[in-house]
Tab-separated table of C-alpha atoms in Angstrom:
chain	number	residue	atom	x	y	z
P	235	MET	CA	-75.028	68.614	7.784
P	236	LEU	CA	-75.070	69.125	11.581
P	237	ALA	CA	-78.696	70.164	11.493
P	238	ARG	CA	-79.436	66.830	9.872
P	239	LEU	CA	-77.302	65.042	12.454
P	240	LEU	CA	-79.002	66.708	15.393
P	241	ARG	CA	-82.473	65.904	14.078
P	242	GLN	CA	-81.794	62.206	14.347
P	243	MET	CA	-81.096	59.850	17.210
P	244	PRO	CA	-79.497	56.417	16.884
P	245	PRO	CA	-81.874	53.480	16.453
P	246	THR	CA	-82.402	50.800	19.031
P	247	ALA	CA	-80.115	47.791	19.165
P	248	ARG	CA	-82.488	45.770	16.993
P	249	ALA	CA	-82.798	48.503	14.386
P	250	ALA	CA	-79.049	49.077	14.417
P	251	ARG	CA	-78.442	45.410	13.668
P	252	ALA	CA	-80.840	45.671	10.751
P	253	ALA	CA	-79.148	48.857	9.548
P	254	MET	CA	-75.858	46.982	9.487
P	255	GLY	CA	-77.278	44.856	6.715
P	256	VAL	CA	-77.320	47.792	4.324
P	257	ARG	CA	-73.795	48.819	5.046
P	258	ARG	CA	-72.019	48.427	1.742
P	259	LEU	CA	-68.841	49.870	3.154
P	260	ALA	CA	-68.265	46.400	4.550
P	261	ALA	CA	-69.617	44.640	1.485
P	262	MET	CA	-66.419	44.631	-0.541
P	263	PRO	CA	-65.842	41.048	-1.669
P	264	LEU	CA	-62.844	39.365	-0.146
P	265	HIS	CA	-60.176	38.777	-2.775
P	266	PRO	CA	-56.870	38.316	-0.956
P	267	GLN	CA	-53.992	39.976	-2.727
P	268	LYS	CA	-51.476	37.651	-4.260
P	269	LYS	CA	-48.208	37.466	-2.403
P	270	PHE	CA	-45.352	39.174	-4.153
P	271	ALA	CA	-41.631	38.518	-4.164
P	272	SER	CA	-38.576	40.545	-5.099
P	273	LYS	CA	-35.014	39.663	-6.040
P	274	TYR	CA	-33.685	43.019	-4.912
P	275	PHE	CA	-35.766	44.178	-1.936
P	276	ASP	CA	-36.499	42.301	1.281
P	277	VAL	CA	-40.203	41.506	1.657
P	278	GLU	CA	-41.511	41.211	5.213
P	279	GLU	CA	-44.820	39.915	6.499
P	280	VAL	CA	-46.457	41.851	9.305
P	281	MET	CA	-49.817	41.534	11.048
P	282	PHE	CA	-52.397	44.323	10.879
P	283	ALA	CA	-55.199	43.402	13.258
P	284	ASP	CA	-55.644	39.720	12.373
P	285	GLN	CA	-54.553	40.018	8.758
P	286	PRO	CA	-51.056	39.323	7.394
P	287	GLU	CA	-49.707	41.894	4.959
P	288	GLN	CA	-46.436	42.179	3.103
P	289	ILE	CA	-44.312	45.306	3.232
P	290	VAL	CA	-40.971	46.484	1.916
P	291	ARG	CA	-38.871	48.838	4.005
P	292	GLY	CA	-37.338	51.600	1.914
P	293	GLY	CA	-34.342	53.747	2.742
P	294	ARG	CA	-31.282	55.294	1.198
P	295	THR	CA	-29.284	52.137	1.699
P	296	LEU	CA	-31.384	50.606	-1.100
P	297	PHE	CA	-30.567	53.267	-3.697
P	298	PRO	CA	-27.577	51.284	-5.088
P	299	LYS	CA	-30.002	48.441	-5.905
P	300	LEU	CA	-32.238	50.606	-8.082
P	301	PRO	CA	-30.361	50.163	-11.398
P	302	ALA	CA	-30.582	46.371	-11.097
P	303	ALA	CA	-34.263	46.482	-10.148
P	304	LEU	CA	-34.858	48.766	-13.150
P	305	GLU	CA	-33.065	46.471	-15.569
P	306	GLY	CA	-33.998	47.335	-19.150
P	307	VAL	CA	-34.896	50.938	-18.285
P	308	LYS	CA	-32.601	53.594	-19.771
P	309	GLN	CA	-34.955	56.557	-19.493
P	310	ILE	CA	-37.749	57.370	-17.042
P	311	GLY	CA	-40.185	59.954	-18.391
P	312	VAL	CA	-41.984	62.010	-15.731
P	313	ILE	CA	-45.034	63.555	-17.385
P	314	GLY	CA	-46.554	66.568	-15.652
P	315	TRP	CA	-45.465	69.277	-13.233
P	316	GLY	CA	-48.360	69.581	-10.830
P	317	SER	CA	-48.313	68.321	-7.246
P	318	GLN	CA	-46.452	65.009	-7.598
P	319	GLY	CA	-44.402	65.694	-10.754
P	320	PRO	CA	-41.748	68.053	-9.317
P	321	ALA	CA	-41.238	65.943	-6.192
P	322	GLN	CA	-41.030	62.553	-7.851
P	323	ALA	CA	-38.850	63.760	-10.728
P	324	GLN	CA	-36.300	65.368	-8.394
P	325	ASN	CA	-36.348	62.518	-5.857
P	326	PHE	CA	-35.945	59.797	-8.490
P	327	ARG	CA	-33.158	61.735	-10.230
P	328	GLU	CA	-31.250	62.105	-6.973
P	329	SER	CA	-31.766	58.458	-6.012
P	330	LEU	CA	-30.360	57.320	-9.378
P	331	GLU	CA	-27.276	59.545	-9.298
P	332	GLY	CA	-24.232	57.660	-10.548
P	333	SER	CA	-26.262	55.284	-12.733
P	334	ASP	CA	-26.841	55.470	-16.475
P	335	ILE	CA	-30.626	55.864	-16.072
P	336	LYS	CA	-31.900	59.285	-17.099
P	337	VAL	CA	-34.950	61.010	-15.597
P	338	LYS	CA	-36.567	63.288	-18.173
P	339	VAL	CA	-39.534	65.594	-17.645
P	340	GLY	CA	-42.183	65.840	-20.366
P	341	LEU	CA	-44.537	68.833	-20.599
P	342	ARG	CA	-46.912	70.286	-23.154
P	343	GLU	CA	-45.292	72.499	-25.775
P	344	GLY	CA	-45.241	76.037	-24.424
P	345	SER	CA	-46.310	74.988	-20.920
P	346	SER	CA	-45.862	77.648	-18.256
P	347	SER	CA	-44.302	74.937	-16.071
P	348	MET	CA	-41.250	74.723	-18.333
P	349	LYS	CA	-39.664	77.589	-16.432
P	350	ALA	CA	-40.208	75.886	-13.068
P	351	ALA	CA	-38.767	72.618	-14.383
P	352	ARG	CA	-35.670	74.394	-15.674
P	353	ALA	CA	-35.226	76.059	-12.281
P	354	CYS	CA	-35.039	72.553	-10.785
P	355	GLY	CA	-32.288	71.511	-13.175
P	356	PHE	CA	-34.283	69.830	-15.949
P	357	THR	CA	-33.248	71.462	-19.233
P	358	GLU	CA	-33.348	70.848	-22.970
P	359	GLU	CA	-29.576	71.252	-23.140
P	360	LYS	CA	-29.027	68.347	-20.748
P	361	GLY	CA	-31.641	66.244	-22.525
P	362	THR	CA	-33.771	66.091	-19.378
P	363	LEU	CA	-36.719	68.258	-20.489
P	364	GLY	CA	-38.888	67.950	-23.585
P	365	GLU	CA	-42.319	67.876	-25.175
P	366	MET	CA	-44.502	65.305	-23.422
P	367	TYR	CA	-45.362	62.985	-26.316
P	368	LYS	CA	-41.778	62.878	-27.519
P	369	VAL	CA	-40.662	61.998	-23.986
P	370	ILE	CA	-43.343	59.311	-23.740
P	371	SER	CA	-42.365	57.736	-27.047
P	372	GLU	CA	-38.674	57.454	-26.135
P	373	SER	CA	-38.986	56.381	-22.473
P	374	ASP	CA	-38.856	52.829	-21.140
P	375	MET	CA	-40.829	53.786	-18.040
P	376	VAL	CA	-43.444	56.565	-18.129
P	377	LEU	CA	-44.753	58.107	-14.891
P	378	LEU	CA	-48.034	59.772	-15.892
P	379	LEU	CA	-48.482	62.436	-13.197
P	380	ILE	CA	-50.791	64.879	-14.979
P	381	SER	CA	-54.134	65.860	-13.437
P	382	ASP	CA	-57.148	63.559	-13.532
P	383	ALA	CA	-58.903	65.882	-15.980
P	384	ALA	CA	-55.840	65.936	-18.244
P	385	CYS	CA	-55.613	62.119	-18.101
P	386	VAL	CA	-59.178	61.871	-19.372
P	387	GLU	CA	-58.459	64.302	-22.204
P	388	GLU	CA	-55.087	62.902	-23.237
P	389	TYR	CA	-55.098	59.170	-22.477
P	390	LYS	CA	-55.754	58.048	-26.041
P	391	ASN	CA	-52.786	60.042	-27.337
P	392	VAL	CA	-50.664	58.826	-24.422
P	393	PHE	CA	-51.494	55.197	-25.205
P	394	LYS	CA	-50.599	55.703	-28.873
P	395	ALA	CA	-47.219	57.178	-27.939
P	396	LEU	CA	-46.171	54.350	-25.602
P	397	LYS	CA	-43.573	51.912	-26.880
P	398	PRO	CA	-44.447	48.208	-26.620
P	399	ARG	CA	-43.274	46.679	-23.310
P	400	THR	CA	-43.025	50.107	-21.702
P	401	THR	CA	-43.959	50.376	-18.039
P	402	LEU	CA	-46.774	52.899	-17.537
P	403	GLY	CA	-46.783	54.244	-13.996
P	404	LEU	CA	-49.657	56.014	-12.232
P	405	SER	CA	-49.853	57.632	-8.806
P	406	HIS	CA	-53.658	57.596	-8.767
P	407	GLY	CA	-56.093	55.057	-10.163
P	408	PHE	CA	-58.549	57.630	-11.511
P	409	LEU	CA	-57.681	56.759	-15.107
P	410	LEU	CA	-58.657	53.125	-14.538
P	411	GLY	CA	-61.987	54.264	-13.098
P	412	HIS	CA	-62.615	56.368	-16.193
P	413	LEU	CA	-61.636	53.532	-18.528
P	414	GLU	CA	-64.079	51.235	-16.749
P	415	SER	CA	-66.851	53.823	-17.064
P	416	VAL	CA	-66.350	54.055	-20.848
P	417	HIS	CA	-65.656	50.304	-21.265
P	418	GLU	CA	-62.064	50.704	-22.421
P	419	GLN	CA	-58.758	49.196	-21.260
P	420	PHE	CA	-55.068	49.944	-21.023
P	421	PRO	CA	-52.984	48.863	-24.024
P	422	ALA	CA	-52.352	45.132	-23.799
P	423	ASP	CA	-48.620	45.360	-24.623
P	424	VAL	CA	-47.433	47.509	-21.689
P	425	ASP	CA	-46.949	47.074	-17.953
P	426	VAL	CA	-49.303	49.121	-15.781
P	427	VAL	CA	-48.133	49.822	-12.229
P	428	LEU	CA	-49.006	52.166	-9.377
P	429	CYS	CA	-46.905	53.989	-6.809
P	430	ALA	CA	-49.122	56.194	-4.655
P	431	PRO	CA	-47.303	58.260	-2.010
P	432	LYS	CA	-49.623	58.974	0.909
P	433	GLY	CA	-49.003	62.702	0.900
P	434	MET	CA	-49.001	65.759	-1.307
P	435	GLY	CA	-46.075	66.324	-3.637
P	436	PRO	CA	-44.417	69.116	-1.598
P	437	SER	CA	-44.374	66.811	1.445
P	438	VAL	CA	-42.881	63.992	-0.645
P	439	ARG	CA	-40.024	66.302	-1.620
P	440	ARG	CA	-39.549	67.948	1.780
P	441	LEU	CA	-39.329	64.691	3.701
P	442	TYR	CA	-37.037	63.171	1.079
P	443	GLU	CA	-34.659	66.098	1.631
P	444	GLN	CA	-35.017	65.711	5.386
P	445	GLY	CA	-34.058	62.055	4.968
P	446	ARG	CA	-30.521	63.102	4.036
P	447	GLU	CA	-29.976	63.889	7.715
P	448	VAL	CA	-32.809	62.045	9.497
P	449	ASN	CA	-32.907	58.351	8.682
P	450	GLY	CA	-36.396	57.065	7.967
P	451	SER	CA	-37.929	60.368	6.865
P	452	GLY	CA	-40.242	60.078	3.899
P	453	ILE	CA	-43.829	59.494	2.815
P	454	ASN	CA	-45.101	55.910	2.820
P	455	ALA	CA	-46.522	54.608	-0.443
P	456	SER	CA	-48.746	51.857	-1.748
P	457	PHE	CA	-47.865	50.015	-4.931
P	458	ALA	CA	-49.827	47.849	-7.338
P	459	VAL	CA	-49.235	45.811	-10.465
P	460	HIS	CA	-52.244	45.951	-12.790
P	461	GLN	CA	-50.574	44.445	-15.879
P	462	ASP	CA	-47.259	42.635	-16.090
P	463	VAL	CA	-46.182	42.133	-19.691
P	464	THR	CA	-42.426	42.269	-19.181
P	465	GLY	CA	-42.331	40.082	-16.077
P	466	ARG	CA	-40.525	42.931	-14.297
P	467	ALA	CA	-43.475	45.100	-13.281
P	468	THR	CA	-43.235	44.322	-9.554
P	469	GLU	CA	-39.509	45.138	-9.382
P	470	ARG	CA	-40.043	48.397	-11.270
P	471	ALA	CA	-42.967	49.450	-9.090
P	472	LEU	CA	-40.988	48.755	-5.907
P	473	ALA	CA	-37.933	50.549	-7.302
P	474	TRP	CA	-40.112	53.557	-8.083
P	475	ALA	CA	-41.446	53.663	-4.514
P	476	VAL	CA	-37.958	53.274	-3.033
P	477	GLY	CA	-36.595	55.871	-5.459
P	478	VAL	CA	-39.043	58.587	-4.436
P	479	GLY	CA	-38.121	58.020	-0.794
P	480	SER	CA	-40.904	55.908	0.737
P	481	PRO	CA	-39.800	54.342	4.046
P	482	TYR	CA	-42.601	51.731	4.010
P	483	ILE	CA	-44.210	50.273	0.891
P	484	PHE	CA	-47.319	48.094	0.923
P	485	GLN	CA	-49.428	46.397	-1.715
P	486	THR	CA	-52.828	47.409	-3.048
P	487	THR	CA	-54.703	47.163	-6.348
P	488	LEU	CA	-55.489	49.882	-8.851
P	489	ASN	CA	-59.203	49.238	-8.392
P	490	ALA	CA	-59.034	49.496	-4.623
P	491	GLU	CA	-56.822	52.581	-4.779
P	492	TRP	CA	-59.102	54.764	-6.883
P	493	ARG	CA	-62.254	53.724	-5.064
P	494	SER	CA	-60.837	54.196	-1.575
P	495	ASP	CA	-59.035	57.399	-2.545
P	496	ILE	CA	-62.034	59.152	-4.082
P	497	PHE	CA	-64.369	57.854	-1.383
P	498	GLY	CA	-62.016	59.055	1.358
P	499	GLU	CA	-61.646	62.468	-0.246
P	500	ARG	CA	-65.381	62.998	-0.547
P	501	CYS	CA	-66.241	61.750	2.930
P	502	ILE	CA	-63.302	62.719	5.103
P	503	LEU	CA	-60.377	64.643	3.648
P	504	LEU	CA	-62.365	67.269	1.771
P	505	GLY	CA	-66.149	67.203	1.854
P	506	GLY	CA	-66.757	65.695	5.278
P	507	VAL	CA	-64.462	67.815	7.420
P	508	HIS	CA	-65.241	71.012	5.503
P	509	GLY	CA	-68.994	70.493	5.827
P	510	MET	CA	-68.727	69.528	9.480
P	511	ILE	CA	-66.786	72.673	10.414
P	512	GLU	CA	-69.284	74.801	8.472
P	513	SER	CA	-72.224	73.162	10.231
P	514	LEU	CA	-70.729	73.222	13.726
P	515	PHE	CA	-69.784	76.889	13.336
P	516	ARG	CA	-73.307	77.832	12.255
P	517	TYR	CA	-74.838	75.709	15.005
P	518	TYR	CA	-72.760	77.247	17.773
P	519	GLU	CA	-73.267	80.798	16.489
P	520	SER	CA	-77.022	80.317	16.106
P	521	HIS	CA	-77.147	79.253	19.767
P	522	GLY	CA	-75.535	82.405	21.090
P	523	MET	CA	-71.813	81.738	20.867
P	524	ALA	CA	-69.595	84.613	19.645
P	525	ALA	CA	-68.344	84.160	16.073
P	526	HIS	CA	-64.637	83.857	16.907
P	527	GLU	CA	-65.357	81.448	19.737
P	528	ALA	CA	-67.629	79.399	17.465
P	529	PHE	CA	-64.848	78.954	14.922
P	530	LYS	CA	-62.326	78.037	17.616
P	531	THR	CA	-64.769	75.513	19.067
P	532	SER	CA	-65.339	73.915	15.677
P	533	GLY	CA	-62.496	74.408	13.178
P	534	GLU	CA	-59.598	74.945	15.575
P	535	VAL	CA	-60.616	72.106	17.888
P	536	ILE	CA	-60.902	69.639	14.981
P	537	THR	CA	-57.667	70.649	13.247
P	538	GLY	CA	-55.797	71.128	16.528
P	539	PRO	CA	-56.148	68.978	19.667
P	540	ILE	CA	-58.481	66.330	18.204
P	541	THR	CA	-56.301	65.674	15.157
P	542	ARG	CA	-53.165	65.687	17.306
P	543	THR	CA	-54.661	63.202	19.780
P	544	ILE	CA	-55.787	60.824	17.054
P	545	SER	CA	-52.394	61.036	15.352
P	546	HIS	CA	-50.465	60.254	18.537
P	547	ASP	CA	-52.778	58.041	20.596
P	548	GLY	CA	-55.654	56.900	18.398
P	549	ILE	CA	-59.299	57.877	18.103
P	550	LYS	CA	-60.388	56.231	21.369
P	551	ALA	CA	-58.066	58.545	23.301
P	552	VAL	CA	-60.237	61.530	22.299
P	553	HIS	CA	-63.025	60.040	24.436
P	554	ASP	CA	-60.795	58.674	27.186
P	555	ASN	CA	-59.035	62.009	27.783
P	556	LEU	CA	-62.305	63.790	28.625
P	557	SER	CA	-63.704	64.268	32.115
P	558	PRO	CA	-66.601	61.992	33.172
P	559	ALA	CA	-69.132	64.782	32.584
P	560	ASP	CA	-67.684	65.606	29.171
P	561	ARG	CA	-67.693	61.934	28.220
P	562	GLN	CA	-71.462	61.909	28.614
P	563	ILE	CA	-71.752	64.936	26.323
P	564	PHE	CA	-69.412	63.245	23.857
P	565	LYS	CA	-71.513	60.092	23.923
P	566	THR	CA	-74.754	61.988	23.348
P	567	ALA	CA	-73.273	63.875	20.389
P	568	TYR	CA	-71.634	60.732	19.023
P	569	CYS	CA	-74.843	58.721	19.171
P	570	ALA	CA	-76.907	61.523	17.661
P	571	SER	CA	-74.464	61.772	14.768
P	572	TYR	CA	-73.510	58.192	13.968
P	573	THR	CA	-76.557	56.987	12.050
P	574	PRO	CA	-77.092	60.092	9.890
P	575	SER	CA	-73.346	60.195	9.177
P	576	ARG	CA	-73.600	56.622	7.982
P	577	SER	CA	-76.492	57.557	5.712
P	578	ILE	CA	-74.551	60.415	4.091
P	579	ILE	CA	-71.392	58.317	3.717
P	580	GLU	CA	-73.286	55.414	2.166
P	581	GLU	CA	-74.667	57.855	-0.365
P	582	CYS	CA	-71.118	58.941	-1.221
P	583	TYR	CA	-70.066	55.292	-1.402
P	584	ASP	CA	-72.845	54.478	-3.843
P	585	SER	CA	-71.825	57.389	-6.051
P	586	VAL	CA	-68.166	56.309	-6.112
P	587	SER	CA	-68.680	52.561	-6.465
P	588	SER	CA	-71.189	52.975	-9.299
P	589	GLY	CA	-68.830	55.203	-11.279
P	590	ASN	CA	-71.192	58.182	-11.074
P	591	GLU	CA	-68.665	60.267	-9.175
P	592	ILE	CA	-65.999	59.819	-11.842
P	593	ARG	CA	-68.487	60.696	-14.571
P	594	ASP	CA	-69.475	63.831	-12.636
P	595	VAL	CA	-65.826	64.870	-12.287
P	596	VAL	CA	-65.187	64.366	-15.988
P	597	MET	CA	-68.249	66.410	-16.956
P	598	ALA	CA	-67.377	69.166	-14.486
P	599	ALA	CA	-63.856	69.394	-15.881
P	600	LYS	CA	-65.308	69.999	-19.338
P	601	ARG	CA	-67.207	73.015	-17.973
P	602	PHE	CA	-64.247	74.679	-16.262
P	603	ASP	CA	-63.425	77.057	-19.110
P	604	LYS	CA	-66.987	78.340	-19.178
P	605	TYR	CA	-67.743	78.059	-15.458
P	606	PRO	CA	-64.528	78.229	-13.402
P	607	MET	CA	-64.487	76.844	-9.889
P	608	GLY	CA	-65.581	79.214	-7.169
P	609	CYS	CA	-63.572	79.968	-4.048
P	610	ILE	CA	-64.595	77.578	-1.299
P	611	ASP	CA	-63.533	79.869	1.568
P	612	ASN	CA	-65.845	82.791	0.777
P	613	THR	CA	-68.500	81.790	3.318
P	614	ARG	CA	-68.866	83.538	6.659
P	615	THR	CA	-67.320	80.564	8.451
P	616	TRP	CA	-63.970	80.871	6.694
P	617	LYS	CA	-63.938	84.654	6.726
P	618	VAL	CA	-64.280	84.502	10.511
P	619	GLY	CA	-61.640	81.774	10.498
P	620	ALA	CA	-59.238	84.076	8.655
P	621	GLU	CA	-59.781	86.711	11.346
P	622	VAL	CA	-59.168	84.153	14.100
P	623	ARG	CA	-55.982	82.947	12.473
P	624	LYS	CA	-54.734	86.456	11.868
P	625	ALA	CA	-55.268	87.435	15.495
P	626	GLY	CA	-54.353	84.143	17.121
P	627	GLY	CA	-50.564	83.993	16.956
P	628	THR	CA	-48.718	80.923	15.704
P	629	PRO	CA	-50.640	77.807	14.609
P	630	GLU	CA	-49.457	76.038	17.769
P	631	GLN	CA	-50.710	78.858	19.992
P	632	ARG	CA	-53.955	79.187	18.071
P	633	LYS	CA	-54.782	75.501	18.314
P	634	ALA	CA	-53.930	75.183	22.001
P	635	VAL	CA	-57.645	75.156	22.816
P	636	PRO	CA	-59.519	72.712	25.026
P	637	VAL	CA	-61.424	69.898	23.338
P	638	ASN	CA	-65.128	70.629	23.120
P	639	PRO	CA	-66.897	67.306	23.813
P	640	LEU	CA	-69.817	68.045	21.462
P	641	THR	CA	-67.447	68.800	18.574
P	642	ALA	CA	-65.398	65.723	19.428
P	643	GLY	CA	-68.457	63.458	19.504
P	644	VAL	CA	-69.769	64.627	16.142
P	645	TYR	CA	-66.319	64.401	14.512
P	646	CYS	CA	-65.464	60.968	15.899
P	647	ALA	CA	-68.839	59.564	14.859
P	648	MET	CA	-68.151	60.412	11.236
P	649	MET	CA	-64.602	59.073	11.444
P	650	MET	CA	-65.821	55.825	12.967
P	651	VAL	CA	-68.217	55.107	10.119
P	652	CYS	CA	-65.235	54.663	7.792
P	653	ALA	CA	-62.297	53.949	10.095
P	654	GLN	CA	-63.551	51.595	12.767
P	655	ALA	CA	-61.549	50.975	15.950
P	656	ASP	CA	-62.219	48.830	19.012
P	657	GLY	CA	-63.620	50.519	22.050
P	658	ALA	CA	-66.121	52.919	20.496
P	659	PRO	CA	-68.564	54.200	23.099
P	660	SER	CA	-71.816	52.247	23.108
P	661	CYS	CA	-75.024	53.970	22.008
P	662	GLY	CA	-77.342	51.490	23.614
P	663	GLY	CA	-76.554	49.017	20.874
P	664	GLY	CA	-76.610	51.672	18.167
P	665	ALA	CA	-72.896	51.693	17.445
P	666	PRO	CA	-71.759	48.597	15.555
P	667	ARG	CA	-69.025	46.385	16.859
P	668	VAL	CA	-65.874	47.597	15.252
P	669	ARG	CA	-64.165	45.529	12.597
P	670	ARG	CA	-61.452	46.062	10.081
P	671	LEU	CA	-63.072	47.067	6.803
P	672	GLY	CA	-63.282	44.337	4.217
P	673	VAL	CA	-62.255	41.390	6.392
P	674	HIS	CA	-65.622	40.066	7.517
P	675	ARG	CA	-68.539	38.537	5.736
P	676	ARG	CA	-71.405	40.637	4.522
P	677	PRO	CA	-74.236	40.743	7.070
P	678	ARG	CA	-77.760	39.702	6.216
P	679	THR	CA	-80.679	42.116	6.090
P	680	ARG	CA	-84.094	40.850	7.095
P	681	GLY	CA	-83.171	37.362	6.040
P	682	ARG	CA	-81.847	38.431	2.637
P	683	THR	CA	-78.295	38.850	1.497
P	684	SER	CA	-76.805	42.066	0.162
P	685	PRO	CA	-76.998	42.672	-3.580
P	686	PRO	CA	-74.787	40.336	-5.618
P	687	HIS	CA	-71.512	41.698	-6.862
P	688	ARG	CA	-70.829	42.137	-10.521
P	689	ALA	CA	-68.179	40.006	-12.125
P	690	GLY	CA	-64.579	40.961	-11.551
P	691	PRO	CA	-62.259	40.585	-8.587
P	692	ASP	CA	-62.361	44.211	-7.497
P	693	ARG	CA	-65.909	45.221	-8.382
P	694	LEU	CA	-68.033	46.757	-5.670
P	695	PRO	CA	-71.817	46.503	-5.533
P	696	VAL	CA	-73.276	49.144	-7.781
P	697	ARG	CA	-76.804	49.693	-6.613
P	698	PRO	CA	-78.977	48.281	-3.814
P	699	ARG	CA	-82.176	46.470	-4.623
P	700	PRO	CA	-85.433	48.514	-4.544
P	701	ARG	CA	-86.475	46.512	-1.471
P	702	LEU	CA	-83.272	47.545	0.270
P	703	LEU	CA	-83.840	51.206	-0.587
P	704	ARG	CA	-87.369	51.029	0.854
P	705	ASP	CA	-86.082	49.421	4.033
P	706	ARG	CA	-83.464	52.135	4.433
P	707	GLN	CA	-86.017	54.918	3.968
P	708	ARG	CA	-88.421	53.345	6.462
P	709	GLU	CA	-85.605	53.078	8.985
P	710	ARG	CA	-84.653	56.736	8.491
P	711	ASP	CA	-88.285	57.807	8.920
P	712	ARG	CA	-88.529	55.774	12.109
P	713	VAL	CA	-85.332	57.311	13.469
P	714	ARG	CA	-86.630	60.812	12.775
P	715	ARG	CA	-89.815	60.082	14.709
P	716	LEU	CA	-87.736	58.895	17.669
P	717	ALA	CA	-85.488	61.954	17.505
P	718	GLN	CA	-87.911	64.747	18.371
P	719	PRO	CA	-86.335	65.640	21.751
P	720	VAL	CA	-82.820	65.971	20.352
P	721	HIS	CA	-82.960	69.736	19.684
P	722	ALA	CA	-83.726	70.411	23.316
P	723	ARG	CA	-80.922	68.070	24.399
P	724	ALA	CA	-78.463	69.718	22.049
P	725	ARG	CA	-79.339	73.187	23.355
P	726	ARG	CA	-78.693	71.963	26.902
P	727	LEU	CA	-75.272	70.702	25.804
P	728	ILE	CA	-74.375	74.152	24.493
P	729	HIS	CA	-75.863	76.323	27.231
P	730	GLY	CA	-75.671	73.969	30.159
């Protein structure tokens, strides 16, 4: 990836403005979420940038309100024991202590996870552990927390087992994406809601436990109501989020959740950062840097001081904290990386928004038995990384390295394509003015509007017009012709 980045320079201001026209990341149609209300939880309105949003503050003081908010629910079935299942089942059970609402775990007959569930206090003797379809059929609220691949395999049987007017809960919208791709829908006689904690299951459990002593500890969550048959879907979704320990709860939609989640995973959380560290490591090593130093300068800098700075002070602080000389290096790397990063990310966006990514995942899951996943850390980069981490002391000591401005520039450029923030360094007009995603009108490209959206409030554009594809390719070719000197400039950045 870095080789591709370093082969390209940002376009001129005029070309950058034209390139903005093909940016479908900002092309999501504006469909303001409906305001929601609750009888049991206080709803506040806060401003994010220039947009009002509603939130609910969670907390243990709200636990006594859960039985009323869950009126009509006698049993909550938690299906699955993967990442989220153990955490949400235990948290919800503890939050409902003293009420007559039972939390029961449902697993496949003979599942190896039965033993782990029993160790956490869910047993057949207590009536809190059973076969998954039996649990589904007897529960008033079903939290379907099995893997995406299992959802695709089992959803038809799950739908058949649901009682009418049950509330079906999801923590990921992948199933909706699959249903759309095969032109199917959720059963019409059940509620469909979402509670999506913004962290892995172990963190959801650990911070819930920490919240017993430290007020406010927990993992924030988004919630959504996709279908409301009972008229109580919003209250149940909010109660679910409060019950698993979320300190702040905000609204989304199931469509937006699965698209943004999968897109973010492919571009940032998983594919983007992994590929960037691989590429930076190889680049530094190929230009004479020792292997251990190359990994520290790439992987340890990104996961250490850069991540810490962004978390505490924002992405602009990464640039502002550098010396004047290093800021120039940062700017050069940032500007060399921004446009090609945008190209790669738009490609990922197209794959997700069209449904191709979900279809690929489903097909890959069907091949797992025959072709199991390989180990992603078997490359030289991660083998060297293991040596660095073994020899480097504690994580805090290991990541106490200075910020390399070239690494910072490349990393921040990719982050800025998706998460835009005011004050990005200018690339001679090449960097777009930063805006909050989804809150501005679609720009025009060469006098023509972006492709029309398909029907539906949450649909994203599926495919650009052929003319738009040609324009994008011509722009990339032009950028490459302008970028010939960049290898020499990059070598000077490394070797001084």
